[in-house]
Amino acid sequence: MSIEKITEPPAPVPVTKTDVPRSGGPPRPKKEGQVLNAFSHGILVLWAVMVVLPLLWAVMTSFKDDGAIFGSPWSLPDKLHFDNWSRAWTEANMSDYFLNTVLVVGGSLIGTLVLGSMAAYVLARFDFPGNRFIYYLFVGGMSFPIMLALVPLFYVVNNMGLLNTIHGLILVYIAYSLPFTVFFLTAFFRTLPSSVAEAAFVDGASHSRTFFQIMVPMAKPGLISVGIFNFLGQWNQYMLPTVLNTDPDKRVLTQGLVQLAVSQGYKGDWSGLFAGLVMAMLPVLAAYIVFQRQVVQGLTAGALK
């Protein structure tokens, strides 16, 4: 008969307050995050006021007469002077300048997107000798200041017989906007999945059909984003049309606004000038408001993928 050895249970270890786990995990720096959040929101609010306030003031001033502009510049107009807009549209020839700008920017924007997307697709999807060299040529074109090219560009356009013409200005705008367009869209096309294009090639689609029917619809956010940026730059362009477009009948809006400010002399039709300024500003605001979501999607697509 064996006698089993009975062992006593170990004595309980005393638990101190420091050993008891706290519920909720380690403390979070809430105060620091709240301060940073409030600071960032304050900067955004300040930036919004700095941007929106001049725009609202210009719109408000366009409906005042000249006496109210200088007498009470920050007050609301006593009544809406729509004759300022009609005077700027007809007497200051803003209608002709607006039409010329629409033709130039519309043609150059279409040409820039078509040529830029085709070049970017080839550089992003195909490997061939000189691929990187051509890509860096476009990147280098972004860093080339336009001021250095004005004099030789004037003689080149003049020798081609395109000086003081709408189509000549369109070609110059396309060449001016292509480097940034190719740089932006090349990075965007690299983020698109290649399996869809490979499936189209297996089904017998040509390169052109694959590009226009498959890749271009997939790259719509990027095309809209770069189109908005090009539209803003081309619509507000002043240096190129001033040098290459000296015909009074072919002037664009930026030239027309300067002419409106200079031609008034001592009369100072400030109400008509502000009306013309708002006319030139509204298409840009409307384009950004309509395509705001697409612009954000195009800018963040590469980071999300």
PDB file of C-alpha atoms in Angstrom, residues 3 7 11 32 34 43 57 72-74 88 93-94 125 137 144 151 165 191 203 228 239 271 273 278 290 292 297:
ATOM      1  CA  ILE A   3       1.092   6.454   0.510  1.00  0.00           C
ATOM      2  CA  THR A   7       1.341  18.690  -1.663  1.00  0.00           C
ATOM      3  CA  ALA A  11       0.413  30.505  -1.606  1.00  0.00           C
ATOM      4  CA  GLU A  32      -2.765  66.944 -28.681  1.00  0.00           C
ATOM      5  CA  GLN A  34      -7.719  68.002 -30.734  1.00  0.00           C
ATOM      6  CA  ILE A  43      -5.999  77.193 -41.448  1.00  0.00           C
ATOM      7  CA  TRP A  57     -16.532  91.183 -53.532  1.00  0.00           C
ATOM      8  CA  SER A  72     -19.049 102.468 -50.178  1.00  0.00           C
ATOM      9  CA  PRO A  73     -16.894  99.647 -51.563  1.00  0.00           C
ATOM     10  CA  TRP A  74     -17.858  97.099 -48.895  1.00  0.00           C
ATOM     11  CA  ALA A  88     -19.252  95.214 -71.002  1.00  0.00           C
ATOM     12  CA  ASN A  93     -16.581  93.666 -77.172  1.00  0.00           C
ATOM     13  CA  MET A  94     -16.451  91.064 -74.427  1.00  0.00           C
ATOM     14  CA  ARG A 125       2.449  50.399 -71.544  1.00  0.00           C
ATOM     15  CA  LEU A 137      12.051  65.046 -72.583  1.00  0.00           C
ATOM     16  CA  PHE A 144      11.499  75.072 -69.348  1.00  0.00           C
ATOM     17  CA  VAL A 151      11.177  85.260 -79.136  1.00  0.00           C
ATOM     18  CA  THR A 165      -4.631  83.211 -86.237  1.00  0.00           C
ATOM     19  CA  THR A 191      -1.954  52.338 -62.232  1.00  0.00           C
ATOM     20  CA  ASP A 203     -10.225  38.611 -78.317  1.00  0.00           C
ATOM     21  CA  ILE A 228      -9.431  70.874 -65.637  1.00  0.00           C
ATOM     22  CA  MET A 239       1.645  85.961 -72.169  1.00  0.00           C
ATOM     23  CA  SER A 271     -18.339  98.852 -63.022  1.00  0.00           C
ATOM     24  CA  LEU A 273     -14.490  96.357 -65.834  1.00  0.00           C
ATOM     25  CA  VAL A 278     -16.777  88.239 -63.494  1.00  0.00           C
ATOM     26  CA  VAL A 290     -19.211  70.537 -61.948  1.00  0.00           C
ATOM     27  CA  GLN A 292     -14.919  68.658 -58.540  1.00  0.00           C
ATOM     28  CA  GLN A 297     -10.806  60.948 -57.892  1.00  0.00           C
TER      29      GLN A 297
END
